C-alpha positions in Angstrom: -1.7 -23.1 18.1 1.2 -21.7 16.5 2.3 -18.1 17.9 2.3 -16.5 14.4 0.7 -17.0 11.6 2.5 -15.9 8.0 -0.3 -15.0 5.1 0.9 -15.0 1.8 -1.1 -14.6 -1.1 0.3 -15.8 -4.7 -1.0 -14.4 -8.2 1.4 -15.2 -10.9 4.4 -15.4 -8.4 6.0 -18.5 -9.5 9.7 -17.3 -10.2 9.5 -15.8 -6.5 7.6 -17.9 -4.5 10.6 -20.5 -3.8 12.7 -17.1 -2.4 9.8 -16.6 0.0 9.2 -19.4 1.3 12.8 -20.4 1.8 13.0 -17.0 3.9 10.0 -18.7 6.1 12.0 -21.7 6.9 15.3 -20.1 7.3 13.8 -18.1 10.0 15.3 -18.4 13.5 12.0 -18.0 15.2 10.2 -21.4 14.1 6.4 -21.0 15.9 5.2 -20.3 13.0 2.6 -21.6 10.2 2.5 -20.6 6.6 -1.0 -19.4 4.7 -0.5 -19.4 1.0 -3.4 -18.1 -0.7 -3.2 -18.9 -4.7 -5.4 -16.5 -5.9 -6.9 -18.4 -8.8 -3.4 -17.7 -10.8 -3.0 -18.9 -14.1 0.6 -20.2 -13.7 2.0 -22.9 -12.0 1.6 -20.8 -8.6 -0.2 -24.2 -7.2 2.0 -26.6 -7.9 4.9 -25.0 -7.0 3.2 -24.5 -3.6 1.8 -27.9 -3.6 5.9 -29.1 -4.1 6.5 -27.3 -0.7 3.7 -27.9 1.3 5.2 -31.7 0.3 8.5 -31.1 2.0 8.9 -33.1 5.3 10.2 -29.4 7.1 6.6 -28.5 6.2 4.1 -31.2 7.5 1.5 -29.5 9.2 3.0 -26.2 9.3 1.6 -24.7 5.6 -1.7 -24.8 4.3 -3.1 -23.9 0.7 -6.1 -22.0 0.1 -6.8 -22.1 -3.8 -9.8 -19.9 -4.7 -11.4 -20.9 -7.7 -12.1 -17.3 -8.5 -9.9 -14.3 -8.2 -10.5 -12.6 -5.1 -8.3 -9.5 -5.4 -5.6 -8.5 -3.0 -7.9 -7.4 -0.2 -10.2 -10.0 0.0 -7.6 -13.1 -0.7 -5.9 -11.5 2.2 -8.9 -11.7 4.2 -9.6 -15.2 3.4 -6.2 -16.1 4.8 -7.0 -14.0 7.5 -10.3 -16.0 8.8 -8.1 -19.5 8.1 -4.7 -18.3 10.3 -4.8 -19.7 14.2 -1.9 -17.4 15.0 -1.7 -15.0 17.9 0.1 -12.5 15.6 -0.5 -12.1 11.6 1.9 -10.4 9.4 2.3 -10.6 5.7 3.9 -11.5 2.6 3.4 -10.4 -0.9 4.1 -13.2 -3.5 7.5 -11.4 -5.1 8.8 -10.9 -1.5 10.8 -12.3 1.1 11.9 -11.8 4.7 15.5 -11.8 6.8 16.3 -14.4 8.7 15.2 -12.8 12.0 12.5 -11.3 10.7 9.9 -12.9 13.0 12.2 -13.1 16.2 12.7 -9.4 16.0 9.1 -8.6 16.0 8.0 -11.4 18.1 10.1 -10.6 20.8 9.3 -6.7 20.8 5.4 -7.2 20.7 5.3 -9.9 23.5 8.0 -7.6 25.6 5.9 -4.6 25.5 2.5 -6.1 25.4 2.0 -4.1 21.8 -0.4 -4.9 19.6 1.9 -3.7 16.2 5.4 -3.5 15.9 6.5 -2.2 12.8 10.0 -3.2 11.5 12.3 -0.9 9.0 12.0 -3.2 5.3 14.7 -2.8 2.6 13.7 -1.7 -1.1 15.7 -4.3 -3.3 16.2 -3.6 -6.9 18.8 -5.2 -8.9 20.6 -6.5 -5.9 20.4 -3.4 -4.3 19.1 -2.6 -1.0 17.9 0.4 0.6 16.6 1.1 3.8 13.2 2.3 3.6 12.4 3.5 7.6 14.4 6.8 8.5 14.3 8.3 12.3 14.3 11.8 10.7 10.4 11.0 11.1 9.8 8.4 13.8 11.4 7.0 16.7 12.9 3.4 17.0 12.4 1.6 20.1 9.3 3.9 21.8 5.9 2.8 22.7 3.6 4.7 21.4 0.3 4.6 23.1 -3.1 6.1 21.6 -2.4 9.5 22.1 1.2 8.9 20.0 0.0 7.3 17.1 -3.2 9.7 17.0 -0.9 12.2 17.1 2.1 11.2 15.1 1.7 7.5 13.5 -2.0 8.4 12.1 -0.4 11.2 9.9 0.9 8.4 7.6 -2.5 7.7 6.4 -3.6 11.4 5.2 -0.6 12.3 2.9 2.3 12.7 5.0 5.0 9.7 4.2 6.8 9.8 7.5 8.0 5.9 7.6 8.5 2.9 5.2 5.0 1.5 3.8 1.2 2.0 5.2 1.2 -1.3 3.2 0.5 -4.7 5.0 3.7 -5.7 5.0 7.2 -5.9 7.3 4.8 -6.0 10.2 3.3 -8.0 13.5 -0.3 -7.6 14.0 -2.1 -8.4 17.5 -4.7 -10.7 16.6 -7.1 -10.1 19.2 -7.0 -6.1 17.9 -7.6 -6.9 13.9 -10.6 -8.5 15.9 -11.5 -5.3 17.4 -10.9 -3.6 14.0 -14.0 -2.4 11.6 -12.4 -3.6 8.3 -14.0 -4.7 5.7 -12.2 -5.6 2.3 -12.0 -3.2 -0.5 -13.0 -4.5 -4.0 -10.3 -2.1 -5.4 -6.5 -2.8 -5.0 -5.4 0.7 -5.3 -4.7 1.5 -1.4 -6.8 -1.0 0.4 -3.9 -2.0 3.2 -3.9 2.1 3.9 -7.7 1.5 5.2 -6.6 -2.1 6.8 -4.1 -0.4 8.8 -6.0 2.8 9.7 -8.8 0.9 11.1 -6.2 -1.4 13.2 -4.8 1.6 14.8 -7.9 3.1 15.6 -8.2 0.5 18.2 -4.6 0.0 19.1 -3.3 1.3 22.0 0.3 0.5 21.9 3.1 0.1 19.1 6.5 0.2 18.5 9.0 0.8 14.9 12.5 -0.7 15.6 14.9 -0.5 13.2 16.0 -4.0 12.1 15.0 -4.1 8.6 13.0 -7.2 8.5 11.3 -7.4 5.3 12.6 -6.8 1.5 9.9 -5.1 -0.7 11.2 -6.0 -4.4 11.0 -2.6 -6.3 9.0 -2.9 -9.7 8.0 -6.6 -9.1 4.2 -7.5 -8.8 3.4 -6.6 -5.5 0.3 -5.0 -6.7 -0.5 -8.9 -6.7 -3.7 -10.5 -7.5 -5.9 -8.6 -8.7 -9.3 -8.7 -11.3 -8.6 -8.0 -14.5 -11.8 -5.8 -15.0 -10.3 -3.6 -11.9 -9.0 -0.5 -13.5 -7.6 0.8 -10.1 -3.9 1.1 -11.5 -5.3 3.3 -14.5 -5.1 6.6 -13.6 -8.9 7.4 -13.9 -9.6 4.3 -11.8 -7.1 5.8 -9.1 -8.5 9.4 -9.3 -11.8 8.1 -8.8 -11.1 5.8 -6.0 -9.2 8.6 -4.1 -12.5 10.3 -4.2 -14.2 7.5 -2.4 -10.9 7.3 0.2 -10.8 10.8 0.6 -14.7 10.3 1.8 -13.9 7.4 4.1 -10.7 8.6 5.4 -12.8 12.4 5.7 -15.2 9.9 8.0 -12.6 9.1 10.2 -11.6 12.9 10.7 -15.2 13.3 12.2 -15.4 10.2 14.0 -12.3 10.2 15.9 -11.5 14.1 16.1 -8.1 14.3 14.3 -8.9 17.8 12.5 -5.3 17.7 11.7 -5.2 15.2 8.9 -7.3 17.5 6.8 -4.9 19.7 5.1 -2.4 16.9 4.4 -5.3 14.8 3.2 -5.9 17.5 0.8 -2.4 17.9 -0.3 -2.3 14.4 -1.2 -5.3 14.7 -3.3 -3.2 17.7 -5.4 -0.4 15.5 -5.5 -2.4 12.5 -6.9 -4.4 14.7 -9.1 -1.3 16.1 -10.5 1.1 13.4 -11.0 -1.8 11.7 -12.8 -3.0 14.2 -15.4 0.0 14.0 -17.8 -1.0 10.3 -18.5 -4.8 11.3 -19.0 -3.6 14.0 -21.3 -1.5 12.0 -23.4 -3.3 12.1 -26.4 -3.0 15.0 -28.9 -5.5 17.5 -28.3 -7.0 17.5 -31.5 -7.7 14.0 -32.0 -10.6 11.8 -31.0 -9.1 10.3 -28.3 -7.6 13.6 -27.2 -11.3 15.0 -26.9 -12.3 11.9 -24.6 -9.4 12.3 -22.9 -10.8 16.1 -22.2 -14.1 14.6 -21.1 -12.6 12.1 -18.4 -10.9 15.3 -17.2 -13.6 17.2 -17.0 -15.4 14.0 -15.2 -12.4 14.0 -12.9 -11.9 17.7 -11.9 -16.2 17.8 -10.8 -15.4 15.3 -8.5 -16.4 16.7 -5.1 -12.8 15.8 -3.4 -11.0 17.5 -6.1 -13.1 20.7 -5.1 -11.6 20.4 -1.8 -8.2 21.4 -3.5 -9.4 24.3 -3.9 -9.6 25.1 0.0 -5.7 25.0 -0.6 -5.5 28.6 -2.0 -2.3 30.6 -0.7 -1.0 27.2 0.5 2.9 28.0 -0.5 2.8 24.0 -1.1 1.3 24.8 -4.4 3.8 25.8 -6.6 1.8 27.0 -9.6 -1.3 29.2 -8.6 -2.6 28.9 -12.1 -2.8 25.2 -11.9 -6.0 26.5 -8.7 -7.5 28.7 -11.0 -7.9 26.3 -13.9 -9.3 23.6 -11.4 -11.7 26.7 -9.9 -13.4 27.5 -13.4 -13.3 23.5 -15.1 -10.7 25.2 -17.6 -10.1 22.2 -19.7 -8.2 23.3 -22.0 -5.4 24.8 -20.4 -5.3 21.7 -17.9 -5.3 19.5 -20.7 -2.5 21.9 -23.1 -0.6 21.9 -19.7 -0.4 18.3 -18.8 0.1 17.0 -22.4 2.9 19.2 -22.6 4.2 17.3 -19.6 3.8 14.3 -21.1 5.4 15.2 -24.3 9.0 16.4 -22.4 8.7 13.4 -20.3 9.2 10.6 -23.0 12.7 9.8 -22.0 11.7 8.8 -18.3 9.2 6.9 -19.8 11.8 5.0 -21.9 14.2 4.1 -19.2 11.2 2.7 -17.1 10.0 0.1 -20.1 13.7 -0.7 -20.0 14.2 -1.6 -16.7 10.5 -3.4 -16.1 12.3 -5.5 -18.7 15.8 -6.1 -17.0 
């Protein structure tokens, strides 16, 4: 039984996946063995992984799963879940890669201090630049912290306060016996389904660590959104308004459950700030034109959903910085939400421009 087990899932990855898995081998810590779930891809995703698994450094240490369907992120990373024999998990996306002592770092730590996470710092890479994404203005490196920390401190990182790197799967070492003790059950959306997988591992963790060796590189703008359904329309910004809703539900159920009365405001905060930063592409259409008058009605559809109402409770929070932007969401005023929000969009056409151009670099 190897003492970690490395789940990697694959959807239209082929340009990356010989960087990853070169980073697996060149790792210094070599108890390891390699998932790599090819989520029904349409590139050459399998036989690039097929070349691989081939390789004599490989024999018996990598196994393909190849669904025949696309799963999605959460569920493909499920499947390679239920297949890994590791005592520890962690996780690769298909554009990404890891340092060389990637593993060692975060094996060592978690057997050390009997933890069930350890959480490493990760670079953002872009271009052949690399930024350290893990600052200790909000956490410590090196401390345990037991169930009253992370309820106290770590937990806020899933209710709208970004106080390290990623709630994302990756650049860290997961206890297997706890993701056993987990409730977890795979999202069919993409759109924030490792926050959840992550939430409900810390709700039955009772000790981790964040150290500071940055273990992991996240590549900036590559496809780390990963497999997913093309009928999913979580990256649209209706289909991520709506599901915030349905987080901010689940994530409202964990408030109650586990008494953390705390994450409420924050939670709500994020809901402004999603709300917001989405609207200018909903109101993109002139207002006078057909598809500026559906756009209006997928506002109003948005701004009657009940965790939107809950901005509301936000009122002489000096967060908000324009009141009017409240009293518009209070009455369902449309029209100024939408003449507001298309101005936005209007003035921000050269952002929009630079983005197109370096997705394309």
């Amino acid at each position: 039984m190897p003492e970690i087990s490395i789940i990697a899932n694959f959807y239209k990855s082929e340009r990356f996946i010989p960087k990853l898995i070169n980073s697996v081998l060149k790792q210094s810590f070599q108890d390891w063995e390699l998932i790599a779930v090819n989520d029904c891809s349409p590139g050459n995703d399998l036989k690039i992984l097929q070349k691989f698994e081939s390789l004599p450094q490989m024999k018996g240490r990598m196994r393909i799963i190849n669904n025949e369907i696309n799963q999605g992120v959460s569920f493909a990373k499920n499947t390679g879940i239920r297949a890994a024999k590791g005592k520890y998990l962690t996780f690769i996306d298909g554009d990404d890669w890891l340092e060389p002592l990637a593993l060692e770092k975060m094996y060592e730590t978690a057997v050390k201090y009997n933890l069930d996470l350890v959480v490493a710092n990760c670079y953002r890479a872009f271009k052949g630049i690399h930024k350290k994404l893990c600052s200790s203005a909000y956490i410590e490196f090196d401390k345990i912290y037991d169930r009253k920390g992370i309820k106290e401190k770590v937990m806020k990182a899933f209710f709208g306060i970004n106080i390290y790197s990623s709630v994302g799967y990756w650049g860290k070492l997961f206890k297997r016996d706890t993701l056993e003790k987990s409730k977890f059950v795979p999202l069919k959306v993409v759109a924030s389904e490792d926050l959840f997988f992550n939430l409900e591992f810390l709700l039955v963790s009772d000790k981790m660590m964040f150290i500071d060796y940055p273990a992991y590189n996240w590549r900036w703008g590559g496809i780390s959104s990963g497999s997913t359904n093309k009928s999913d329309v979580s990256f649209s910004s209706m289909g991520t308004l709506k599901n915030f809703n349905d987080f901010y539900n689940r994530r409202l159920k964990v408030i109650e459950d586990y008494d953390f009365p705390e994450g409420l405001e924050p939670l709500r905060i994020e809901l402004y700030n999603v709300l917001r930063s989405s609207l200018d592409s909903i109101c993109a259409p002139k207002s006078d034109t057909k598809d500026g008058e559906k756009a209006k009605e997928v506002l109003l559809e948005v701004i009657s959903l009940p965790a939107y109402r809950e901005i509301l409770e936000l009122k002489g929070n000096p967060y908000i910085e324009n009141p009017y932007f409240l009293d518009a969401l209070e009455h369902k005023d449309v029209e100024w939400l939408y003449t507001f929000y298309h101005d936005i969009y209007r003035r921000g056409w050269k952002k929009r421009a630079v983005r197109r151009i370096l997705s394309h670099i």
